[in-house]
Short mmCIF file of N, CA and C in Angstrom, two decimals:
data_model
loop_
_atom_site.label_atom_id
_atom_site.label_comp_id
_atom_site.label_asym_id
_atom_site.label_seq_id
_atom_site.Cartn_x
_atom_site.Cartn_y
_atom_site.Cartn_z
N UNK A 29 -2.37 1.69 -3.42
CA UNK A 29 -2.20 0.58 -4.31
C UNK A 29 -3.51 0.39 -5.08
N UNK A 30 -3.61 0.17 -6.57
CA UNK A 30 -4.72 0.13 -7.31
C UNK A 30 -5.46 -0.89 -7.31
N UNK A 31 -4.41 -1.89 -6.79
CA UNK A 31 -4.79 -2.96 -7.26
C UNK A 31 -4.33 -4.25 -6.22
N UNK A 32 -4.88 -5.47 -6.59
CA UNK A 32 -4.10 -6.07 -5.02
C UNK A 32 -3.22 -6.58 -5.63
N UNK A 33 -2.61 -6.46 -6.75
CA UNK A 33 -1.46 -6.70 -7.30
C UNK A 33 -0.17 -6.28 -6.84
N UNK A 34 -0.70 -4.99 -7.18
CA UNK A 34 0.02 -3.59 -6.91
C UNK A 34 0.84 -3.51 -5.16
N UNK A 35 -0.66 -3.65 -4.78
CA UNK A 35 -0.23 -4.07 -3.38
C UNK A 35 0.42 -5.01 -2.71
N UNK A 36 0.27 -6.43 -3.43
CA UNK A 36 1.32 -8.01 -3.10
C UNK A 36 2.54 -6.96 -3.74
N UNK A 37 2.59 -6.58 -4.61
CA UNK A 37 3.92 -6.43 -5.43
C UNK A 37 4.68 -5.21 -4.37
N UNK A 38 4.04 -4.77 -3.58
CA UNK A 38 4.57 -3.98 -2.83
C UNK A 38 4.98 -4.13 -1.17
N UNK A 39 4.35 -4.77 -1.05
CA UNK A 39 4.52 -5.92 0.76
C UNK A 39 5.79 -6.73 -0.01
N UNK A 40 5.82 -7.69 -0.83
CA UNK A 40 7.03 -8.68 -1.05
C UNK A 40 8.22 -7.50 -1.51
N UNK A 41 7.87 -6.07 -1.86
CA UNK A 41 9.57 -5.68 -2.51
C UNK A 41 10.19 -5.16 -0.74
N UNK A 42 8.54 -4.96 0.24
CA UNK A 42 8.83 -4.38 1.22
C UNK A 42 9.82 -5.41 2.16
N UNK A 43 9.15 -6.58 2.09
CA UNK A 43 9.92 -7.88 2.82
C UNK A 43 11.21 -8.00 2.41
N UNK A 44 11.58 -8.17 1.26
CA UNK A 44 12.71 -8.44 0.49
C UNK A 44 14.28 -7.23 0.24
N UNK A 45 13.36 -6.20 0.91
CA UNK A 45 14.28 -4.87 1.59
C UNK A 45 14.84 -5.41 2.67
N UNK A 46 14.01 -6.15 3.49
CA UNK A 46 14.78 -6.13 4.88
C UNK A 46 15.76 -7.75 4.81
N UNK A 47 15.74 -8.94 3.53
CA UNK A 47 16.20 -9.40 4.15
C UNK A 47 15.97 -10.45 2.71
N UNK A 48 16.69 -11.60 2.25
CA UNK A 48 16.50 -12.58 1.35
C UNK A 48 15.51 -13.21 2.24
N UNK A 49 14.46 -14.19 1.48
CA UNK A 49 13.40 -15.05 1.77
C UNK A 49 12.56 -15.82 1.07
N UNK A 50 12.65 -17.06 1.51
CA UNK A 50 12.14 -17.93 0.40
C UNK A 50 10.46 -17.99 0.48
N UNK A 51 9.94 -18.84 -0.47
CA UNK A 51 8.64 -18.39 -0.35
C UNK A 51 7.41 -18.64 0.38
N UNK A 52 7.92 -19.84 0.98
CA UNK A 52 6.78 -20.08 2.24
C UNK A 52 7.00 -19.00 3.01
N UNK A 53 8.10 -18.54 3.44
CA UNK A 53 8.34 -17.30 4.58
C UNK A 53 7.60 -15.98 4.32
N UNK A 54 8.45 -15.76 2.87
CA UNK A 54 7.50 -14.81 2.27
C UNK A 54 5.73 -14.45 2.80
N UNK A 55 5.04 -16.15 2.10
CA UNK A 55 3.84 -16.18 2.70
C UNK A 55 3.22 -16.01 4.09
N UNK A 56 4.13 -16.52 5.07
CA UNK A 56 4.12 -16.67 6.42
C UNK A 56 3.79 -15.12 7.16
N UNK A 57 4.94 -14.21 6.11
CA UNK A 57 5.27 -13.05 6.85
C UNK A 57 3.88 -11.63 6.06
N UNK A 58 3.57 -12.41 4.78
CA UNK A 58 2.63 -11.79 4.77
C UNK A 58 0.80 -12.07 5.25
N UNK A 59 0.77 -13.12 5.15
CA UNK A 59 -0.29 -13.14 6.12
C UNK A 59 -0.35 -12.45 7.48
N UNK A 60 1.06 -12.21 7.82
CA UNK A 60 1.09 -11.44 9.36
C UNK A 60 0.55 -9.74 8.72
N UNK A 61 0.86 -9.24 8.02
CA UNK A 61 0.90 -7.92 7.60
C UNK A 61 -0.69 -7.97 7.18
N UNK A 62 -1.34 -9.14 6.59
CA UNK A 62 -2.31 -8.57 5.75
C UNK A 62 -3.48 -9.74 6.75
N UNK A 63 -3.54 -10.18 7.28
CA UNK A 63 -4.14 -10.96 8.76
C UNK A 63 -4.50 -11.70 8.28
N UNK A 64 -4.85 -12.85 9.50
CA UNK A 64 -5.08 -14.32 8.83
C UNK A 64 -6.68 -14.55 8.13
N UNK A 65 -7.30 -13.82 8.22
CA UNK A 65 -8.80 -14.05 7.39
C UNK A 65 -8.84 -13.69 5.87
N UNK A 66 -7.60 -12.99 5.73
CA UNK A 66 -7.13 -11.94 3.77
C UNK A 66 -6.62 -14.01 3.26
N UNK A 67 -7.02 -14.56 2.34
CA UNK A 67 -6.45 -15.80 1.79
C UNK A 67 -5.44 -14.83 1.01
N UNK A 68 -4.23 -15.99 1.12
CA UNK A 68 -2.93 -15.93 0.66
C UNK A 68 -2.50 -16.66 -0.21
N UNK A 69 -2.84 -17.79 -1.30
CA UNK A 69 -2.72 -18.95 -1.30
C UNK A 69 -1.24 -18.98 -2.24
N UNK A 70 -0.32 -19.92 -2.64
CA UNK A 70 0.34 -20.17 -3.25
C UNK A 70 -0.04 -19.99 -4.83
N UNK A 71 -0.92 -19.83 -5.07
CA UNK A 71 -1.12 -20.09 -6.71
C UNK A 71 -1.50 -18.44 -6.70
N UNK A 72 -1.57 -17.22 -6.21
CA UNK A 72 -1.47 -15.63 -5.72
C UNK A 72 0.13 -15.50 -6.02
N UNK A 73 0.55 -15.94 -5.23
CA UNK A 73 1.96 -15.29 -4.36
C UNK A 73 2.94 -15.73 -5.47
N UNK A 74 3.10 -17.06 -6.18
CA UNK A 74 4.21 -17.39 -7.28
C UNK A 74 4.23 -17.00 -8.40
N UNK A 75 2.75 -16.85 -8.97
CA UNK A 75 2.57 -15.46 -10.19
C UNK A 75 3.26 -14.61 -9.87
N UNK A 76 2.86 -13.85 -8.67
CA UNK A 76 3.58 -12.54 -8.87
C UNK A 76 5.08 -12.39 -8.70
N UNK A 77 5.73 -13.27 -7.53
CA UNK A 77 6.75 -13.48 -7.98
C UNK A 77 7.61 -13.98 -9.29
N UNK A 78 6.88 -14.51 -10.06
CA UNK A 78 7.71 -14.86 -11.13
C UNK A 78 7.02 -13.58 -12.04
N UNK A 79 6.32 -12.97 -12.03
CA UNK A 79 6.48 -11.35 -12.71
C UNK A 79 7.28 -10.44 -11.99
N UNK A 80 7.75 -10.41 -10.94
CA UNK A 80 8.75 -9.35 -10.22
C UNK A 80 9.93 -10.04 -10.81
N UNK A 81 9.75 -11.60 -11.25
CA UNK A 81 11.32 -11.73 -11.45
C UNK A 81 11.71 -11.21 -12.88
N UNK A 82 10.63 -11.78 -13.80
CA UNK A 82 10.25 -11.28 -15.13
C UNK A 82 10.61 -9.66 -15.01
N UNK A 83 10.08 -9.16 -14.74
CA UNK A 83 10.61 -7.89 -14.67
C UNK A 83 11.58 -6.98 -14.13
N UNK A 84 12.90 -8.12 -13.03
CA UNK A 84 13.93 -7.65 -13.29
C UNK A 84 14.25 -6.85 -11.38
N UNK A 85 12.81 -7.54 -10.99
CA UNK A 85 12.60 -6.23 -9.52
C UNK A 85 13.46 -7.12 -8.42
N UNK A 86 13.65 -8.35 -8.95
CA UNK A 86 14.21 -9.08 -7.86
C UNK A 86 15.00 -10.97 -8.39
N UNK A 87 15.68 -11.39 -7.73
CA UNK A 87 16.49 -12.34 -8.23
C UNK A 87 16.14 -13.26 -7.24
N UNK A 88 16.38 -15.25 -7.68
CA UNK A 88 16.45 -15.95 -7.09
C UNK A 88 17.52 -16.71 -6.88
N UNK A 89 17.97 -17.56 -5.71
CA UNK A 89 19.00 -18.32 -5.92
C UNK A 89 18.48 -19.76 -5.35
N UNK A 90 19.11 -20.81 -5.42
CA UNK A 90 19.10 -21.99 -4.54
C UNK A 90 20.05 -21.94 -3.43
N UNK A 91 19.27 -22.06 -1.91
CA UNK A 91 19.83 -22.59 -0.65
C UNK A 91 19.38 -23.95 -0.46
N UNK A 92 20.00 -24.51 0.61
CA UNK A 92 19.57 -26.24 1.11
C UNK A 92 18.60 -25.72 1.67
N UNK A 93 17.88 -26.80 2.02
CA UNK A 93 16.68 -26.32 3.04
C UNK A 93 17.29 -26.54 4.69
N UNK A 94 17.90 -27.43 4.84
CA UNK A 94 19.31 -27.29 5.95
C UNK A 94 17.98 -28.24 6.93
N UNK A 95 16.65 -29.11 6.80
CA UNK A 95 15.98 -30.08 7.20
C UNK A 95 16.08 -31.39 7.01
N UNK A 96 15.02 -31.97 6.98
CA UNK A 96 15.44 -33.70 6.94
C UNK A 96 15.10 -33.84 5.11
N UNK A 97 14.70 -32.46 4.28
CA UNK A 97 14.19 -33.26 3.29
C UNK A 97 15.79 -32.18 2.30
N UNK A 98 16.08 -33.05 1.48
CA UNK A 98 16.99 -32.67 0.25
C UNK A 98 16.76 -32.00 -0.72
N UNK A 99 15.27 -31.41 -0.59
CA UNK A 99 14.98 -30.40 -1.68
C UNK A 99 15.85 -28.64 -1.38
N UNK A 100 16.38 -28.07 -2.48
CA UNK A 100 16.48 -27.05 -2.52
C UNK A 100 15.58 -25.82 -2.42
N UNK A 101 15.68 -24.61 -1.53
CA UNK A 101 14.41 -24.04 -1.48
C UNK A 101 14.68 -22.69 -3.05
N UNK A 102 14.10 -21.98 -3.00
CA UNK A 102 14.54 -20.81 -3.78
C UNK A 102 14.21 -19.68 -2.98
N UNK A 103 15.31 -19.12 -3.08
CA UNK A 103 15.66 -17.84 -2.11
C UNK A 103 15.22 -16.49 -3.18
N UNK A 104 14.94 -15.79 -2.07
CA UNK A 104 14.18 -14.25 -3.41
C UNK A 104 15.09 -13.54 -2.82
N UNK A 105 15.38 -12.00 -3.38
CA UNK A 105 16.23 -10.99 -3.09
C UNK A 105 16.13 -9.80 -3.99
N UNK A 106 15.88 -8.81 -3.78
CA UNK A 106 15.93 -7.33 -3.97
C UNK A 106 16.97 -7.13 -5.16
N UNK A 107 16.55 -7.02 -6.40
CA UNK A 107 17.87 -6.92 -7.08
C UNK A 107 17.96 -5.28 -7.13
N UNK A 108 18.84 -4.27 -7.74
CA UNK A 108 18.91 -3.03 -7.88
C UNK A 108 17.44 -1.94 -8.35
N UNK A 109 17.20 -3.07 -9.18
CA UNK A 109 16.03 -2.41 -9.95
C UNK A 109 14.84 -2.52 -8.78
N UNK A 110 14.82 -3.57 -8.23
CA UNK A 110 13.39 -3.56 -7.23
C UNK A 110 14.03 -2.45 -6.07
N UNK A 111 15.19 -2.55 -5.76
CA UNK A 111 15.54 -1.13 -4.27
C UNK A 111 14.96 -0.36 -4.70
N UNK A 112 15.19 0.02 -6.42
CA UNK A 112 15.00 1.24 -6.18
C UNK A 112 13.07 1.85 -6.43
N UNK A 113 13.01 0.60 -7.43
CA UNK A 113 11.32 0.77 -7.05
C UNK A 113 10.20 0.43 -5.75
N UNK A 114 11.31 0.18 -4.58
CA UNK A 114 10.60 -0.12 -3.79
C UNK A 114 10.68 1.31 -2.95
N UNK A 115 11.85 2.00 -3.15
CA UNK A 115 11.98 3.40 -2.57
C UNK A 115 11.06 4.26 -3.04
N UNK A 116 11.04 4.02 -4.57
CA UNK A 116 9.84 5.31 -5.10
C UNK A 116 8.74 5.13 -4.72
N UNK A 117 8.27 3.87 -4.50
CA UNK A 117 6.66 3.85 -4.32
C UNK A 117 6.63 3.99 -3.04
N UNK A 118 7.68 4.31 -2.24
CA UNK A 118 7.31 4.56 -0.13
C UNK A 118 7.40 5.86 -0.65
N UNK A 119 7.96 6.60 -1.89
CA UNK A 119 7.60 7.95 -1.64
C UNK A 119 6.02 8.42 -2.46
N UNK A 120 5.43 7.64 -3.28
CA UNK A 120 4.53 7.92 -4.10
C UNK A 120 3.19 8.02 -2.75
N UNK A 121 2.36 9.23 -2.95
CA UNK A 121 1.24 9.07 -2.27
C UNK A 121 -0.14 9.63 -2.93
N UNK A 122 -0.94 8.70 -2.71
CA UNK A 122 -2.60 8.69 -3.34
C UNK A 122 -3.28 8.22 -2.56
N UNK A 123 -5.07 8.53 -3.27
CA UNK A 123 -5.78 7.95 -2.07
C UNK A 123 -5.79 6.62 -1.30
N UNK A 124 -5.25 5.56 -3.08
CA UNK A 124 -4.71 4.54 -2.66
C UNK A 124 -3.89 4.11 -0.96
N UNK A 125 -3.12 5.26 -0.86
CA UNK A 125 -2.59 4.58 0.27
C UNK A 125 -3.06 4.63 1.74
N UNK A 126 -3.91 5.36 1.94
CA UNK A 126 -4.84 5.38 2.73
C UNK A 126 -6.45 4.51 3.27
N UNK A 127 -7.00 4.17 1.93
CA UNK A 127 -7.85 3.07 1.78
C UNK A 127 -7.01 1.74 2.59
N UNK A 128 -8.37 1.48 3.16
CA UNK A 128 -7.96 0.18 4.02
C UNK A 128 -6.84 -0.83 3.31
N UNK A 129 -7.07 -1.05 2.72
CA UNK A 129 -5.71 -2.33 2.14
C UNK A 129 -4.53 -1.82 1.85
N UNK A 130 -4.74 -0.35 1.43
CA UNK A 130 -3.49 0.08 0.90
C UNK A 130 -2.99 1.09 2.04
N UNK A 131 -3.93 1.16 3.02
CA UNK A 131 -3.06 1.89 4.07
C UNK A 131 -2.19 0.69 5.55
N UNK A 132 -2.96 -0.36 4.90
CA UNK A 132 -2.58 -1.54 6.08
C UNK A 132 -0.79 -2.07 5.59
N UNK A 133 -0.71 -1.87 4.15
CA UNK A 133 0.31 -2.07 3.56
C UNK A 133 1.50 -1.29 3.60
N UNK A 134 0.98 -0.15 3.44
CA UNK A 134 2.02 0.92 3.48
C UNK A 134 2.64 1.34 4.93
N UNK A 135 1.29 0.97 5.94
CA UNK A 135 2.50 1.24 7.39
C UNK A 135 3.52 0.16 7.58
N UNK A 136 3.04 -0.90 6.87
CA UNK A 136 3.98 -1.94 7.30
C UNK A 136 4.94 -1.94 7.21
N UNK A 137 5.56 -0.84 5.98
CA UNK A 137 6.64 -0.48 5.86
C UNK A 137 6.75 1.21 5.65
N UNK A 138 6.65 1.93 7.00
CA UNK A 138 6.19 3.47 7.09
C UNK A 138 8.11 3.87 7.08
N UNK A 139 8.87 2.73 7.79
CA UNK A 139 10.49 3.98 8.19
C UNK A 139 10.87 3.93 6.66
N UNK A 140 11.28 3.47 5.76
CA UNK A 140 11.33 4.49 4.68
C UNK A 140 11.00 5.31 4.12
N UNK A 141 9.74 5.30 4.42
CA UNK A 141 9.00 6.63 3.73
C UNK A 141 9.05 7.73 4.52
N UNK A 142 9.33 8.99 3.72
CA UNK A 142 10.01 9.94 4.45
C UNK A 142 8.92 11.29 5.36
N UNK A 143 9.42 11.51 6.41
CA UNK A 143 8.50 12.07 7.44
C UNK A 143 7.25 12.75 6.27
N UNK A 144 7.73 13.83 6.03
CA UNK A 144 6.37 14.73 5.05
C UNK A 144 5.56 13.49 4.64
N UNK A 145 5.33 12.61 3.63
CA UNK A 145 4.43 11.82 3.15
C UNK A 145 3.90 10.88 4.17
N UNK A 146 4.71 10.74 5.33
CA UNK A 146 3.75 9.99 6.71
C UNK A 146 2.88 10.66 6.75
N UNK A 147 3.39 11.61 6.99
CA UNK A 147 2.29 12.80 7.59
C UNK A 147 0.97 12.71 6.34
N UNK A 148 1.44 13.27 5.24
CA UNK A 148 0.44 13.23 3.99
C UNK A 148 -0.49 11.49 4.38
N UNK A 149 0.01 10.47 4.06
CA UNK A 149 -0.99 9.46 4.50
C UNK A 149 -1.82 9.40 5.46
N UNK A 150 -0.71 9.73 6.94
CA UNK A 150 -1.94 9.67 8.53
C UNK A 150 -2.93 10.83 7.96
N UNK A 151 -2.89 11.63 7.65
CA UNK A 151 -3.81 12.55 7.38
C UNK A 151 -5.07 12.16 6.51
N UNK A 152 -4.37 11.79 5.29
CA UNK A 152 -5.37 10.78 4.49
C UNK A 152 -6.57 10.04 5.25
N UNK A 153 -5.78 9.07 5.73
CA UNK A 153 -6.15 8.01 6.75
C UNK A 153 -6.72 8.78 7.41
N UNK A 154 -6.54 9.85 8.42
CA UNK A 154 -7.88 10.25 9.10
C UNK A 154 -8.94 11.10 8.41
N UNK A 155 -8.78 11.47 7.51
CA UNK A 155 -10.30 12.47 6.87
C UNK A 155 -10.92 11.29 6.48
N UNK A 156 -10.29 10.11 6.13
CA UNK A 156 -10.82 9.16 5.26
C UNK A 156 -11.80 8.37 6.65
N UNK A 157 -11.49 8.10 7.55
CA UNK A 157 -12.08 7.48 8.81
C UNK A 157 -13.02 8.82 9.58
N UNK A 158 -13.05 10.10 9.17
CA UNK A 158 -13.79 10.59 9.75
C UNK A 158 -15.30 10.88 9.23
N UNK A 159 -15.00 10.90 7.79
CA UNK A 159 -16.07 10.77 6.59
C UNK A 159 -16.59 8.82 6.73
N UNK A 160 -15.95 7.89 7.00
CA UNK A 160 -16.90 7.19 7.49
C UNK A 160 -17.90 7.25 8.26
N UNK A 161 -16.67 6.94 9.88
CA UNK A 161 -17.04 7.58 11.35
C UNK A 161 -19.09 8.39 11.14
N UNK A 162 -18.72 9.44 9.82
CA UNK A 162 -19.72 10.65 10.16
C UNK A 162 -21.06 9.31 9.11
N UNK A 163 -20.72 9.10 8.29
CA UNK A 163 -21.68 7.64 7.94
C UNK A 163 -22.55 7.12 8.70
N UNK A 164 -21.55 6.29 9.60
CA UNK A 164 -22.48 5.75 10.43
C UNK A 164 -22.70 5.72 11.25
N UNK A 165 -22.29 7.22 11.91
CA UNK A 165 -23.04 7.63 12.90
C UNK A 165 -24.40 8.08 12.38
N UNK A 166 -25.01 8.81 11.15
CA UNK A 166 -26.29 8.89 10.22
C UNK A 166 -26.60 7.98 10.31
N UNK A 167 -26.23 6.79 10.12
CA UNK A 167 -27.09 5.16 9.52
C UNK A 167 -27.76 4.79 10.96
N UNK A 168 -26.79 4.80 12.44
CA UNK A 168 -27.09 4.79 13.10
C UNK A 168 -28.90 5.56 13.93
N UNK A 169 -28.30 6.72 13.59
CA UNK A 169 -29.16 7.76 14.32
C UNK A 169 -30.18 7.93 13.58
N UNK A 170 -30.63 7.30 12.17
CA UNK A 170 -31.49 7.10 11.69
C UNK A 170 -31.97 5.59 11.20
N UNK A 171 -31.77 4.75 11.91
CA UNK A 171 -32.29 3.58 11.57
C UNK A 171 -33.69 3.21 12.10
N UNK A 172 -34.40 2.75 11.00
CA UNK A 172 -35.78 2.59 10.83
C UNK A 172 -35.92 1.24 12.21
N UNK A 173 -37.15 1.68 12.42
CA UNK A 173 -37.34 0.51 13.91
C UNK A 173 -37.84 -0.70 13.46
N UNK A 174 -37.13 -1.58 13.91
CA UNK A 174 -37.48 -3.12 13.60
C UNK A 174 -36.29 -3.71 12.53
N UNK A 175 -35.19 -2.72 12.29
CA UNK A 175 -33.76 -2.95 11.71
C UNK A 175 -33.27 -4.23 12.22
N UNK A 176 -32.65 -5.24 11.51
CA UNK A 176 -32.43 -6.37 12.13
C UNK A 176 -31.08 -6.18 12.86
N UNK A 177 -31.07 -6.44 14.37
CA UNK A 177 -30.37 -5.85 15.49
C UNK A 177 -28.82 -6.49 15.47
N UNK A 178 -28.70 -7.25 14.68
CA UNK A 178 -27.40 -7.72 14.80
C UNK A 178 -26.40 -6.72 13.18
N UNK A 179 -27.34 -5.80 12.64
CA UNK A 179 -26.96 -5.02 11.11
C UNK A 179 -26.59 -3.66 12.42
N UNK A 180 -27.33 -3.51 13.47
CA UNK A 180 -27.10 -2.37 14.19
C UNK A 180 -26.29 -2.21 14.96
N UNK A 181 -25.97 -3.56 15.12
CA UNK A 181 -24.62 -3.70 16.43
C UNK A 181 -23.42 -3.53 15.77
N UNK A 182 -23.40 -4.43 14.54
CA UNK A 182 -22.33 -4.08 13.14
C UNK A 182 -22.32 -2.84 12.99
N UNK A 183 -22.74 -2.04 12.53
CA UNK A 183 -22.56 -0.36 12.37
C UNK A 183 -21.78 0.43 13.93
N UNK A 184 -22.53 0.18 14.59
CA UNK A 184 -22.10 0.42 15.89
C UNK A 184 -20.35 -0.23 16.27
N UNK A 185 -20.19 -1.38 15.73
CA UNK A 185 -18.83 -1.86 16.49
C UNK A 185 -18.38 -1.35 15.31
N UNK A 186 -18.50 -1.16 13.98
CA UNK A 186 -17.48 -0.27 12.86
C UNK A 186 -17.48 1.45 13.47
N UNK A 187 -18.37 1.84 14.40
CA UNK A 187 -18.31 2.96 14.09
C UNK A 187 -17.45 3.36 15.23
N UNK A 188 -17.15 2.51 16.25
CA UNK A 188 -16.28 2.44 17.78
C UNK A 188 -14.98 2.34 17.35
N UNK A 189 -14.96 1.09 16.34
CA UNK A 189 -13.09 1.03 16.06
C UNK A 189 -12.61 1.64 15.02
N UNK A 190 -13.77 2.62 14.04
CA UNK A 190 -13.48 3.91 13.45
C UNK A 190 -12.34 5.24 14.47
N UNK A 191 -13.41 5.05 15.63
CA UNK A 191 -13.11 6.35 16.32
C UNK A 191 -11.66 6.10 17.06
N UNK A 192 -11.69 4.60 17.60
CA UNK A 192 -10.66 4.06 17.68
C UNK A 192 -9.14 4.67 17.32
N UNK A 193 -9.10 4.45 15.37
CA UNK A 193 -8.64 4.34 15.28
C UNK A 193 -8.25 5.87 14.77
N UNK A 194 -9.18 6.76 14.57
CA UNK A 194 -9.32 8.31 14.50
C UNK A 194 -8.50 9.09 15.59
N UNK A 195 -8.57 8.33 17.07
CA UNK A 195 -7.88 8.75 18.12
C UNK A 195 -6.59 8.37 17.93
N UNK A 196 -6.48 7.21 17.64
CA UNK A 196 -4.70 6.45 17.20
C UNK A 196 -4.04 7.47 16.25
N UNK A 197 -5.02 7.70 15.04
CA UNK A 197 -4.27 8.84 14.08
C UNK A 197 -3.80 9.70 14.62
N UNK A 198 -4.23 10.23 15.20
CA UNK A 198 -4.12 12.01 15.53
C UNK A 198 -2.79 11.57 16.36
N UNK A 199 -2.74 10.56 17.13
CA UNK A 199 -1.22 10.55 18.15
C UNK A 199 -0.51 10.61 17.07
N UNK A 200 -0.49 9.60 16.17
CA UNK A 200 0.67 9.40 15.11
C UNK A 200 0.92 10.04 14.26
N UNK A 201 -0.13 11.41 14.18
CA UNK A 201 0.10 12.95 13.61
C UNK A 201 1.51 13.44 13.86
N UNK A 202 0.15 13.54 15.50
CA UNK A 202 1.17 14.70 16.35
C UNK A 202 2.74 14.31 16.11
N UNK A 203 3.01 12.72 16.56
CA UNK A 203 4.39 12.31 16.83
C UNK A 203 5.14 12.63 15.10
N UNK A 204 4.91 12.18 14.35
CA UNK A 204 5.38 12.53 12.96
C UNK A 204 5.52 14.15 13.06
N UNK A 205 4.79 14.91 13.63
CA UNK A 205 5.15 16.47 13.19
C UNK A 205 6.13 17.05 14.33
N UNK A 206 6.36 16.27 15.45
CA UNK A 206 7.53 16.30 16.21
C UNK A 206 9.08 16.85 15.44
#
């Protein structure tokens, strides 16, 4: 994803595959995907929805809110045109989708995208974590003495849940080439 546009515009066509949802939920369900420290705010999330609608990727309707208050909510939904751009871009792959934001996005919704391009991303994803990984293990093994010790512990805990997650890849290789 180029952009974090690109990327909201691609988590909400991903949500909206599995299911109609109005837009607090929407929000709810993406803060789960993109964690609670990424801000989400409402004045983000209704732009872009009203450009996905503008452009035809998805439709709204009115439901009750079925609570104590009488407002109507507005329900979102996948119109033809967003299925099918939500299919092409689980098949589109770049470095984009591997980079941290755009690889956190794209597993979130990995079962459509079809085995070969898993594979093409985990792969991504790990040269891309091993060319860190090899970073700062250098930054490490050469840090000047009297480095302020809490910049060294930081390098050190990035360079643990690097390897971490270098070991996680390779399972989710292997299992994809199953």
């Amino acid at each position: 994803m180029r952009s974090r546009s690109e990327s909201l515009e691609f988590a909400l066509l991903g949500l909206l595959s599995q299911n109609p949802l109005h837009g607090y939920e929407l929000r709810k369900r993406l803060i789960a995907i993109y964690g609670p420290f990424r801000a989400l705010s409402f004045s983000v999330l209704y732009p872009q929805l009203r450009r996905m609608l503008d452009g035809g990727l998805i439709e709204e309707s009115f439901a009750e809110d079925g609570g104590l208050s009488r407002r109507s909510r507005i329900v979102y939904c996948l119109s033809s045109k967003g299925r099918a751009r939500f299919l092409d871009l689980t098949e589109t792959v770049s470095p984009d989708t591997w980079e941290d934001e755009g690889f956190e996005v794209r597993f979130a919704f990995f079962s459509p995208t079809s085995r070969h391009n898993r594979v093409r991303i985990l792969e991504g994803r790990h040269r891309r974590l091993k060319e860190k990984a090899e970073l700062l293990r250098g930054e490490l093994e050469k840090s000047p003495v009297g480095i302020d010790k809490y910049l060294e512990e930081w390098r050190r805990h990035s360079l643990e849940s690097a390897e971490r997650e270098i070991a996680w890849l390779e399972d989710m290789i292997k299992t994809e080439r199953k």
